[in-house]
PDB file of C-alpha atoms in Angstrom:
ATOM      1  CA  UNK X  51       0.824  17.988   1.628  1.00  0.00           C
ATOM      2  CA  UNK X  52       3.213  17.210  -1.392  1.00  0.00           C
ATOM      3  CA  UNK X  53       4.714  20.018  -3.402  1.00  0.00           C
ATOM      4  CA  UNK X  54       3.293  19.234  -7.069  1.00  0.00           C
ATOM      5  CA  UNK X  55       6.668  18.960  -8.268  1.00  0.00           C
ATOM      6  CA  UNK X  56       7.581  16.353  -5.936  1.00  0.00           C
ATOM      7  CA  UNK X  57       4.557  14.202  -6.875  1.00  0.00           C
ATOM      8  CA  UNK X  58       5.448  14.488 -10.523  1.00  0.00           C
ATOM      9  CA  UNK X  59       9.065  13.541  -9.960  1.00  0.00           C
ATOM     10  CA  UNK X  60       8.019  10.485  -7.619  1.00  0.00           C
ATOM     11  CA  UNK X  61       5.318   9.500 -10.309  1.00  0.00           C
ATOM     12  CA  UNK X  62       8.166   9.280 -13.093  1.00  0.00           C
ATOM     13  CA  UNK X  63      10.710   7.669 -10.867  1.00  0.00           C
ATOM     14  CA  UNK X  64       7.950   5.045  -9.803  1.00  0.00           C
ATOM     15  CA  UNK X  65       7.172   4.284 -13.288  1.00  0.00           C
ATOM     16  CA  UNK X  66      10.642   4.056 -14.390  1.00  0.00           C
ATOM     17  CA  UNK X  67      11.839   1.973 -11.604  1.00  0.00           C
ATOM     18  CA  UNK X  68       8.365   0.038 -11.133  1.00  0.00           C
ATOM     19  CA  UNK X  69       7.806  -0.750 -14.865  1.00  0.00           C
ATOM     20  CA  UNK X  70       9.964  -4.017 -15.007  1.00  0.00           C
ATOM     21  CA  UNK X  71       8.413  -5.360 -11.961  1.00  0.00           C
ATOM     22  CA  UNK X  72       4.732  -5.109 -13.469  1.00  0.00           C
ATOM     23  CA  UNK X  73       5.702  -5.987 -17.033  1.00  0.00           C
ATOM     24  CA  UNK X  74       3.787  -9.093 -18.370  1.00  0.00           C
ATOM     25  CA  UNK X  75       1.184  -9.320 -15.272  1.00  0.00           C
ATOM     26  CA  UNK X  76      -1.608  -8.402 -17.110  1.00  0.00           C
ATOM     27  CA  UNK X  77      -1.810 -11.742 -19.522  1.00  0.00           C
ATOM     28  CA  UNK X  78      -2.753 -15.167 -18.865  1.00  0.00           C
ATOM     29  CA  UNK X  79      -0.514 -17.637 -17.235  1.00  0.00           C
ATOM     30  CA  UNK X  80      -0.929 -21.521 -17.803  1.00  0.00           C
ATOM     31  CA  UNK X  81      -4.610 -20.672 -18.333  1.00  0.00           C
ATOM     32  CA  UNK X  82      -4.997 -18.888 -14.880  1.00  0.00           C
ATOM     33  CA  UNK X  83      -5.094 -15.152 -15.013  1.00  0.00           C
ATOM     34  CA  UNK X  84      -2.949 -13.516 -12.343  1.00  0.00           C
ATOM     35  CA  UNK X  85      -4.011 -10.206 -10.606  1.00  0.00           C
ATOM     36  CA  UNK X  86      -1.986  -7.109 -12.081  1.00  0.00           C
ATOM     37  CA  UNK X  87      -0.474  -5.018  -9.098  1.00  0.00           C
ATOM     38  CA  UNK X  88      -2.948  -2.273 -10.069  1.00  0.00           C
ATOM     39  CA  UNK X  89      -5.864  -4.507  -9.738  1.00  0.00           C
ATOM     40  CA  UNK X  90      -4.666  -5.816  -6.273  1.00  0.00           C
ATOM     41  CA  UNK X  91      -4.271  -2.294  -5.154  1.00  0.00           C
ATOM     42  CA  UNK X  92      -7.795  -1.583  -6.193  1.00  0.00           C
ATOM     43  CA  UNK X  93      -9.385  -4.662  -4.663  1.00  0.00           C
ATOM     44  CA  UNK X  94      -7.631  -4.014  -1.467  1.00  0.00           C
ATOM     45  CA  UNK X  95      -8.818  -0.262  -1.398  1.00  0.00           C
ATOM     46  CA  UNK X  96     -12.511  -1.558  -2.227  1.00  0.00           C
ATOM     47  CA  UNK X  97     -12.419  -4.289   0.250  1.00  0.00           C
ATOM     48  CA  UNK X  98     -10.970  -2.130   3.049  1.00  0.00           C
ATOM     49  CA  UNK X  99     -13.704   0.457   2.599  1.00  0.00           C
ATOM     50  CA  UNK X 100     -16.382  -2.441   2.432  1.00  0.00           C
ATOM     51  CA  UNK X 101     -14.959  -3.691   5.630  1.00  0.00           C
ATOM     52  CA  UNK X 102     -14.885  -0.179   7.284  1.00  0.00           C
ATOM     53  CA  UNK X 103     -18.710   0.467   6.034  1.00  0.00           C
ATOM     54  CA  UNK X 104     -20.103  -2.748   7.492  1.00  0.00           C
ATOM     55  CA  UNK X 105     -18.375  -1.888  11.069  1.00  0.00           C
ATOM     56  CA  UNK X 106     -20.316   1.673  10.816  1.00  0.00           C
ATOM     57  CA  UNK X 107     -17.309   3.614   9.676  1.00  0.00           C
ATOM     58  CA  UNK X 108     -17.130   6.047   6.832  1.00  0.00           C
ATOM     59  CA  UNK X 109     -15.074   4.884   3.984  1.00  0.00           C
ATOM     60  CA  UNK X 110     -11.420   6.159   3.415  1.00  0.00           C
ATOM     61  CA  UNK X 111     -10.744   8.649   0.678  1.00  0.00           C
ATOM     62  CA  UNK X 112      -7.984   7.760  -2.208  1.00  0.00           C
ATOM     63  CA  UNK X 113      -5.182   9.639  -1.699  1.00  0.00           C
ATOM     64  CA  UNK X 114      -2.588   9.693  -4.631  1.00  0.00           C
ATOM     65  CA  UNK X 115       0.318  10.896  -2.589  1.00  0.00           C
ATOM     66  CA  UNK X 116      -0.166   8.026  -0.141  1.00  0.00           C
ATOM     67  CA  UNK X 117      -0.457   5.644  -2.980  1.00  0.00           C
ATOM     68  CA  UNK X 118       2.965   7.073  -4.434  1.00  0.00           C
ATOM     69  CA  UNK X 119       4.397   6.733  -1.025  1.00  0.00           C
ATOM     70  CA  UNK X 120       3.146   3.142  -0.576  1.00  0.00           C
ATOM     71  CA  UNK X 121       4.353   1.995  -3.949  1.00  0.00           C
ATOM     72  CA  UNK X 122       7.872   3.235  -3.249  1.00  0.00           C
ATOM     73  CA  UNK X 123       7.836   1.199   0.159  1.00  0.00           C
ATOM     74  CA  UNK X 124       6.484  -1.939  -1.656  1.00  0.00           C
ATOM     75  CA  UNK X 125       8.999  -1.307  -4.406  1.00  0.00           C
ATOM     76  CA  UNK X 126      11.729  -0.964  -1.852  1.00  0.00           C
ATOM     77  CA  UNK X 127      10.712  -4.363  -0.144  1.00  0.00           C
ATOM     78  CA  UNK X 128      10.483  -5.985  -3.421  1.00  0.00           C
ATOM     79  CA  UNK X 129      14.022  -5.031  -4.500  1.00  0.00           C
ATOM     80  CA  UNK X 130      15.601  -5.650  -1.207  1.00  0.00           C
ATOM     81  CA  UNK X 131      13.455  -8.951  -0.468  1.00  0.00           C
ATOM     82  CA  UNK X 132      12.256  -8.014   3.038  1.00  0.00           C
ATOM     83  CA  UNK X 133       8.896  -7.373   4.837  1.00  0.00           C
ATOM     84  CA  UNK X 134       8.841  -4.658   7.365  1.00  0.00           C
ATOM     85  CA  UNK X 135       7.963  -0.931   8.389  1.00  0.00           C
ATOM     86  CA  UNK X 136      11.638   0.110   8.053  1.00  0.00           C
ATOM     87  CA  UNK X 137      12.740   0.656   4.772  1.00  0.00           C
ATOM     88  CA  UNK X 138      16.354  -0.414   3.503  1.00  0.00           C
ATOM     89  CA  UNK X 139      17.834   2.967   4.325  1.00  0.00           C
ATOM     90  CA  UNK X 140      16.613   2.637   7.995  1.00  0.00           C
ATOM     91  CA  UNK X 141      13.734   5.071   7.636  1.00  0.00           C
ATOM     92  CA  UNK X 142      10.510   4.418   9.423  1.00  0.00           C
ATOM     93  CA  UNK X 143       7.199   5.365   8.294  1.00  0.00           C
ATOM     94  CA  UNK X 144       7.199   8.769   9.837  1.00  0.00           C
ATOM     95  CA  UNK X 145      10.647   9.598   8.473  1.00  0.00           C
ATOM     96  CA  UNK X 146       9.687   8.298   5.078  1.00  0.00           C
ATOM     97  CA  UNK X 147       6.523  10.579   5.383  1.00  0.00           C
ATOM     98  CA  UNK X 148       8.781  13.790   6.532  1.00  0.00           C
ATOM     99  CA  UNK X 149      11.208  12.982   3.568  1.00  0.00           C
ATOM    100  CA  UNK X 150       8.380  12.941   0.877  1.00  0.00           C
ATOM    101  CA  UNK X 151       7.328  16.353   2.376  1.00  0.00           C
ATOM    102  CA  UNK X 152       4.014  14.941   3.757  1.00  0.00           C
ATOM    103  CA  UNK X 153       3.674  16.767   6.966  1.00  0.00           C
ATOM    104  CA  UNK X 154       0.010  17.613   7.120  1.00  0.00           C
ATOM    105  CA  UNK X 155      -1.102  14.767   9.302  1.00  0.00           C
ATOM    106  CA  UNK X 156      -2.039  14.197  12.979  1.00  0.00           C
ATOM    107  CA  UNK X 157      -2.110  10.242  12.822  1.00  0.00           C
ATOM    108  CA  UNK X 158      -0.418   7.859  10.182  1.00  0.00           C
ATOM    109  CA  UNK X 159      -0.163   3.993  10.001  1.00  0.00           C
ATOM    110  CA  UNK X 160       0.632   1.636   7.594  1.00  0.00           C
ATOM    111  CA  UNK X 161       0.097  -2.258   6.973  1.00  0.00           C
ATOM    112  CA  UNK X 162       2.556  -4.177   4.717  1.00  0.00           C
ATOM    113  CA  UNK X 163       2.120  -7.898   3.466  1.00  0.00           C
ATOM    114  CA  UNK X 164       3.603 -10.180   1.044  1.00  0.00           C
ATOM    115  CA  UNK X 165       1.929 -12.930  -0.822  1.00  0.00           C
ATOM    116  CA  UNK X 166       3.215 -15.371  -3.419  1.00  0.00           C
ATOM    117  CA  UNK X 167       1.817 -14.611  -7.087  1.00  0.00           C
ATOM    118  CA  UNK X 168      -1.609 -16.569  -7.245  1.00  0.00           C
ATOM    119  CA  UNK X 169      -4.842 -15.573  -8.432  1.00  0.00           C
ATOM    120  CA  UNK X 170      -6.009 -14.574  -5.019  1.00  0.00           C
ATOM    121  CA  UNK X 171      -3.060 -12.307  -3.567  1.00  0.00           C
ATOM    122  CA  UNK X 172      -4.951  -9.394  -2.982  1.00  0.00           C
ATOM    123  CA  UNK X 173      -7.269 -11.436  -0.708  1.00  0.00           C
ATOM    124  CA  UNK X 174      -4.743 -13.425   0.752  1.00  0.00           C
ATOM    125  CA  UNK X 175      -2.942 -10.228   1.956  1.00  0.00           C
ATOM    126  CA  UNK X 176      -6.090  -8.582   3.342  1.00  0.00           C
ATOM    127  CA  UNK X 177      -6.971 -11.814   5.091  1.00  0.00           C
ATOM    128  CA  UNK X 178      -3.519 -11.433   6.665  1.00  0.00           C
ATOM    129  CA  UNK X 179      -4.134  -8.016   7.925  1.00  0.00           C
ATOM    130  CA  UNK X 180      -7.542  -8.819   9.309  1.00  0.00           C
ATOM    131  CA  UNK X 181      -6.244 -11.678  11.466  1.00  0.00           C
ATOM    132  CA  UNK X 182      -3.585  -9.277  12.964  1.00  0.00           C
ATOM    133  CA  UNK X 183      -4.949  -7.201  15.811  1.00  0.00           C
ATOM    134  CA  UNK X 184      -2.565  -4.211  14.849  1.00  0.00           C
ATOM    135  CA  UNK X 185      -3.217  -4.279  11.351  1.00  0.00           C
ATOM    136  CA  UNK X 186      -7.030  -4.721  11.601  1.00  0.00           C
ATOM    137  CA  UNK X 187      -7.047  -1.809  14.042  1.00  0.00           C
ATOM    138  CA  UNK X 188      -5.454   0.230  11.413  1.00  0.00           C
ATOM    139  CA  UNK X 189      -8.298  -0.872   9.018  1.00  0.00           C
ATOM    140  CA  UNK X 190     -10.885   0.052  11.590  1.00  0.00           C
ATOM    141  CA  UNK X 191      -9.421   2.938  13.169  1.00  0.00           C
ATOM    142  CA  UNK X 192     -12.247   5.985  13.098  1.00  0.00           C
ATOM    143  CA  UNK X 193      -9.965   8.676  12.780  1.00  0.00           C
ATOM    144  CA  UNK X 194      -8.423   7.769   9.446  1.00  0.00           C
ATOM    145  CA  UNK X 195      -9.896   9.799   6.802  1.00  0.00           C
ATOM    146  CA  UNK X 196      -7.568   8.828   3.612  1.00  0.00           C
ATOM    147  CA  UNK X 197      -5.460   5.927   2.481  1.00  0.00           C
ATOM    148  CA  UNK X 198      -3.117   4.754  -0.461  1.00  0.00           C
ATOM    149  CA  UNK X 199      -2.325   1.225  -1.585  1.00  0.00           C
ATOM    150  CA  UNK X 200       0.943   0.420  -3.467  1.00  0.00           C
ATOM    151  CA  UNK X 201       1.569  -3.453  -4.554  1.00  0.00           C
ATOM    152  CA  UNK X 202       4.578  -4.472  -6.398  1.00  0.00           C
ATOM    153  CA  UNK X 203       5.487  -7.853  -7.974  1.00  0.00           C
ATOM    154  CA  UNK X 204       9.120  -8.887  -7.943  1.00  0.00           C
ATOM    155  CA  UNK X 205      10.966 -10.962 -10.115  1.00  0.00           C
ATOM    156  CA  UNK X 206      10.330 -14.281  -8.279  1.00  0.00           C
ATOM    157  CA  UNK X 207       6.561 -13.807  -8.289  1.00  0.00           C
ATOM    158  CA  UNK X 208       5.965 -12.400  -4.919  1.00  0.00           C
ATOM    159  CA  UNK X 209       3.573  -9.412  -4.468  1.00  0.00           C
ATOM    160  CA  UNK X 210       4.617  -6.850  -1.819  1.00  0.00           C
ATOM    161  CA  UNK X 211       1.757  -4.661  -0.448  1.00  0.00           C
ATOM    162  CA  UNK X 212       1.779  -1.355   1.539  1.00  0.00           C
ATOM    163  CA  UNK X 213      -1.197   0.419   2.804  1.00  0.00           C
ATOM    164  CA  UNK X 214      -0.801   3.891   4.339  1.00  0.00           C
ATOM    165  CA  UNK X 215      -3.534   5.417   6.398  1.00  0.00           C
ATOM    166  CA  UNK X 216      -3.708   8.967   7.513  1.00  0.00           C
ATOM    167  CA  UNK X 217      -5.644  11.704   9.444  1.00  0.00           C
ATOM    168  CA  UNK X 218      -4.749  15.014   8.355  1.00  0.00           C
ATOM    169  CA  UNK X 219      -4.379  18.144  10.719  1.00  0.00           C
ATOM    170  CA  UNK X 220      -7.114  19.682   8.931  1.00  0.00           C
TER     171      UNK X 220
END
C-alpha cells in the first residue's frame, strides 16, 4: 500500500490546503446546523455499509489511505469546480492510485457527487449514487473489501464527495 512517509506527507498537505474549505462548517447557520465534511464522510461510510449488509454483503473496512486519496480528489474537484473521474491534471482513478503508490489492488472504483450545502448533503449524494446503475454497482460489488470517503466543502457552499472502493491483491 502507501509508504508511511507518503501518507504523512499527504495528510499534512491535505490539512494545509483543505482547512480553509471546512473552516466554520461546525457551527449553526441561520438556526440550521449544516453537517461538516467529516460528519458527511462518516454518514456515507455507515450508510453504504448498512446498504451492503441489507443486501447480504459484508461491510467494507475503512481505509485511511483511500480516504486521503478520496479527499484529495474531492479537493481537486472543489478547487477547479468540476465533477468527474478525471482530475484537473488529466489523471483517472487508476493513474491517481499509482501516483500515490497505491499499487496493491486487483479492483478499484470510485463514486463522485456534488450537492449544495444543506442539512442533508450526505443523504442527497448517497441517494444520487443509488439511483445510478454504475454507482450502485460499486456500492454493492461483492469483491470490494475496503473504502475511503472524502468530502470537501467549497467557498460557494457545494459539497464534493468521492468514495473509493478497493479489492486488494491479498
